[in-house]
Amino acid sequence: MRTSICTTPLPLKLFGSTSVASTVVPDAAAPHPTTGALIDRFGRVVRDLRLSITDRCNFRCTYCLTPDARFLATSDRLSTAELIRVGRVFARLGIERLRVTGGEPSVHPDLIEILSALSPLFHDVSMTTNGSLLDDDSARAWKAAGLRRVTISIDSLDPARFQAVTRSNVTSERVLAGLRAAINAGLGPVKVNSVLLAGVNDADAPALAALARELALEVRFIEFMPLDADGIWSHDTVVSSERTILGISKVFPLVLEGRDRPDRTAVRYRFVDGAEGSVSTIAPVSTPFCAECSRVRVTADGFIRPCLLTNAEWPLRELLRDGSSDDAIECAIRHAVWNKDAGGALRLSAARSGARGRTMSAIGG
């Protein structure tokens, strides 16, 4: 057993409304555990790491980035070696599942090196991608590097609406070709993520459900969260999960199946007629699932973010660059996770009042 060297707690950094966040996410008075499972002060065991390897993206999705988005300087992003080291320390803390995120992770020049180094350390390694750089060659290379499965973001199958949402020159047909390449390479079960915006692409849910039926996929509809750079989020722009399911059911009747595990975010529905595939909803706005949350995030610039929807982060990059030991980094992770907030109601409340924190691209999806 390693001897703990935990001493001075990491400073808490708050993005957005400090006055709101500091009253909700203080450092816990009780000391965090120094051995055993990675656990927060509410007894939730953290088993899932979302590791953002870059904030850069070749899309400018309306629910994430501005058209003229500016990204981190190279010196401010974690290096490939630092990303791998972070993953290794989390693995020794008992993290079971790694999801590689961005930004768009496929634009990272060392993606294969990162996957190859980290994939042996976790029970499951997955990646969220917009699919723009996914083809037969890249799919096979990712698979060979140890990637088990991919989740591809597709917000519309209509070419015009797809480009209106992504604000890119990439076509929906190109992403669908990448999706099929992932299936053929065995990067499954392949899932599709879709964010519906009221009055923009909310009519696309049945077509995406048809895609699930055609390719035996799980298509997951995620409620729009206040993580956009344009500041367009409001309750009026959110398409609730209930509304999405009602719309799909008019075309393809559904039956509720539920969650795979209590700590899963997605609630799954099967097709009544027995067709393969499924649709799921992830409802952080209308039906938060904070009580069972098992996730922690590390941002591309080296901050530990225990809760997606609160603005509290703890710095890790300095420890990676000042000669600190892996034990010291482990201590920092334990401290940040221990101080994870009870839930994300803060971010929703702050968003209503106009307060803004970091965007999804900066945090890591």
Coordinates of C-alpha atoms in Angstrom, one line a residue, residues 52-248:
S52 CA -10.4 15.8 -23.1
I53 CA -7.3 15.6 -25.2
T54 CA -7.9 18.9 -27.1
D55 CA -10.3 21.9 -27.1
R56 CA -9.9 22.3 -30.8
C57 CA -12.7 21.3 -33.2
N58 CA -13.4 21.6 -36.9
F59 CA -17.1 22.2 -36.3
R60 CA -18.7 25.3 -34.8
C61 CA -21.9 23.8 -33.5
T62 CA -24.4 26.3 -32.3
Y63 CA -24.9 24.6 -28.9
C64 CA -21.1 24.6 -28.2
L65 CA -18.9 27.2 -30.0
T66 CA -19.1 30.6 -31.6
P67 CA -18.3 30.9 -35.4
D68 CA -15.0 32.7 -34.6
A69 CA -14.0 30.5 -31.6
R70 CA -10.4 30.9 -30.4
F71 CA -8.6 27.9 -28.9
L72 CA -6.0 27.4 -26.2
A73 CA -2.3 28.0 -27.0
T74 CA -0.2 24.9 -27.3
S75 CA 1.6 25.7 -24.1
D76 CA -1.7 25.8 -22.2
R77 CA -2.9 22.4 -23.3
L78 CA -1.7 19.2 -21.7
S79 CA 1.0 17.5 -23.8
T80 CA 0.7 14.0 -25.0
A81 CA 2.9 12.7 -22.3
E82 CA 0.9 14.7 -19.7
L83 CA -2.4 13.2 -20.9
I84 CA -1.0 9.7 -20.8
R85 CA 0.3 10.3 -17.3
V86 CA -3.0 11.6 -16.1
G87 CA -4.7 8.5 -17.5
R88 CA -2.3 6.2 -15.7
V89 CA -2.8 7.9 -12.4
F90 CA -6.6 7.7 -12.7
A91 CA -6.3 4.0 -13.7
R92 CA -4.5 3.2 -10.5
L93 CA -7.3 4.9 -8.6
G94 CA -9.7 2.3 -9.9
I95 CA -11.3 4.1 -12.9
E96 CA -12.8 1.4 -15.0
R97 CA -14.0 3.3 -18.1
L98 CA -12.2 5.9 -20.1
R99 CA -14.0 8.2 -22.7
V100 CA -11.7 10.2 -24.9
T101 CA -13.3 13.6 -25.7
G102 CA -12.6 17.1 -27.0
G103 CA -13.1 19.4 -28.7
E104 CA -12.8 16.9 -31.5
P105 CA -10.3 14.3 -30.4
S106 CA -9.6 13.0 -33.9
V107 CA -7.9 16.3 -34.8
H108 CA -5.2 15.5 -32.2
P109 CA -2.0 14.5 -34.1
D110 CA -1.1 11.9 -31.4
L111 CA -4.5 10.3 -31.0
I112 CA -3.1 6.8 -31.9
E113 CA -0.3 7.2 -29.4
I114 CA -2.7 8.2 -26.6
L115 CA -5.1 5.3 -27.3
S116 CA -2.3 2.8 -27.5
A117 CA -0.8 3.9 -24.2
L118 CA -4.1 4.1 -22.3
S119 CA -6.3 1.4 -23.7
P120 CA -4.6 -1.5 -21.8
L121 CA -5.3 0.3 -18.5
F122 CA -9.1 0.4 -18.5
H123 CA -11.9 -2.2 -18.9
D124 CA -13.6 0.0 -21.6
V125 CA -12.1 2.8 -23.8
S126 CA -14.5 4.8 -26.0
M127 CA -14.4 8.1 -27.8
T128 CA -16.9 10.8 -28.8
T129 CA -16.3 12.2 -32.2
N130 CA -18.1 14.3 -34.8
G131 CA -17.2 11.7 -37.4
S132 CA -15.8 14.2 -39.9
L133 CA -12.4 12.4 -40.0
L134 CA -13.7 8.9 -39.7
D135 CA -13.2 6.6 -42.6
D136 CA -12.2 3.0 -43.2
D137 CA -8.5 3.6 -42.6
S138 CA -8.9 5.7 -39.4
A139 CA -11.5 3.4 -38.0
R140 CA -9.2 0.4 -38.4
A141 CA -6.3 2.3 -36.9
W142 CA -8.3 3.4 -33.9
K143 CA -9.5 -0.1 -33.3
A144 CA -5.9 -1.5 -33.6
A145 CA -4.8 1.1 -31.0
G146 CA -7.2 -0.3 -28.5
L147 CA -10.3 1.9 -28.9
R148 CA -13.4 -0.3 -28.3
R149 CA -16.2 1.8 -29.4
V150 CA -17.3 5.3 -30.7
T151 CA -20.1 7.6 -30.2
I152 CA -20.8 9.9 -33.2
S153 CA -22.5 13.3 -33.0
I154 CA -25.2 13.7 -35.6
D155 CA -27.8 16.4 -35.0
S156 CA -29.7 16.1 -38.3
L157 CA -29.8 14.0 -41.3
D158 CA -31.1 16.9 -43.4
P159 CA -28.1 18.3 -45.3
A160 CA -29.1 21.9 -44.8
R161 CA -30.0 21.6 -41.2
F162 CA -26.9 19.6 -40.4
Q163 CA -24.7 22.4 -41.8
A164 CA -26.7 25.1 -40.1
V165 CA -26.1 23.4 -36.7
T166 CA -22.5 22.5 -37.2
R167 CA -21.5 25.6 -39.2
S168 CA -19.0 23.6 -41.1
N169 CA -18.4 22.4 -44.7
V170 CA -18.7 18.8 -43.7
T171 CA -21.8 17.1 -45.0
S172 CA -24.1 14.8 -43.2
E173 CA -23.4 12.2 -45.9
R174 CA -19.7 12.3 -45.0
V175 CA -20.4 11.7 -41.3
L176 CA -22.8 8.8 -42.2
A177 CA -20.1 7.2 -44.3
G178 CA -17.8 7.5 -41.2
L179 CA -20.5 5.9 -39.1
R180 CA -20.7 2.9 -41.4
A181 CA -16.9 2.7 -41.4
A182 CA -17.0 2.5 -37.6
I183 CA -19.5 -0.3 -37.7
N184 CA -17.5 -2.2 -40.3
A185 CA -14.3 -1.9 -38.2
G186 CA -16.0 -3.3 -35.1
L187 CA -16.0 -0.1 -33.1
G188 CA -19.3 -1.0 -31.5
P189 CA -21.8 -0.9 -30.3
V190 CA -21.7 2.4 -32.2
K191 CA -23.9 5.1 -30.7
V192 CA -25.2 8.4 -32.1
N193 CA -25.6 11.5 -30.0
S194 CA -28.0 14.2 -31.0
V195 CA -28.8 17.6 -29.4
L196 CA -32.2 18.9 -30.5
L197 CA -32.8 22.7 -30.5
A198 CA -36.3 24.0 -30.5
G199 CA -37.2 25.5 -33.8
V200 CA -34.0 24.4 -35.4
N201 CA -33.7 20.6 -35.7
D202 CA -36.4 19.3 -33.3
A203 CA -38.4 17.8 -36.2
D204 CA -35.5 15.5 -37.0
A205 CA -36.0 13.0 -34.1
P206 CA -38.2 10.5 -36.2
A207 CA -35.6 10.5 -39.0
L208 CA -32.8 9.8 -36.5
A209 CA -34.9 7.0 -35.0
A210 CA -35.3 5.5 -38.5
L211 CA -31.5 5.5 -38.7
A212 CA -31.4 3.6 -35.4
R213 CA -33.8 1.0 -36.9
E214 CA -31.9 0.8 -40.2
L215 CA -28.4 0.3 -38.8
A216 CA -29.4 -1.4 -35.4
L217 CA -27.9 1.6 -33.5
E218 CA -28.7 3.3 -30.2
V219 CA -29.5 7.0 -31.0
R220 CA -29.3 9.1 -27.9
F221 CA -31.1 12.5 -27.6
I222 CA -29.4 14.8 -25.2
E223 CA -31.2 17.8 -23.8
F224 CA -29.5 21.1 -24.7
M225 CA -27.4 22.3 -21.7
P226 CA -26.2 25.8 -20.8
L227 CA -22.7 25.1 -22.1
D228 CA -22.8 27.0 -25.3
A229 CA -20.6 29.9 -26.2
D230 CA -23.2 31.9 -28.1
G231 CA -25.4 32.2 -25.0
I232 CA -28.6 31.1 -26.8
W233 CA -29.5 28.6 -24.1
S234 CA -32.9 29.1 -22.3
H235 CA -35.7 26.8 -21.3
D236 CA -37.4 27.8 -24.5
T237 CA -34.6 26.4 -26.6
V238 CA -34.6 23.1 -24.8
V239 CA -36.4 20.1 -26.4
S240 CA -37.4 18.0 -23.4
S241 CA -36.8 14.2 -23.5
E242 CA -40.6 13.7 -23.0
R243 CA -41.4 15.8 -26.0
T244 CA -38.8 13.9 -28.1
I245 CA -40.2 10.5 -27.2
L246 CA -43.7 11.7 -27.9
G247 CA -42.7 12.9 -31.3
I248 CA -40.9 9.6 -32.2

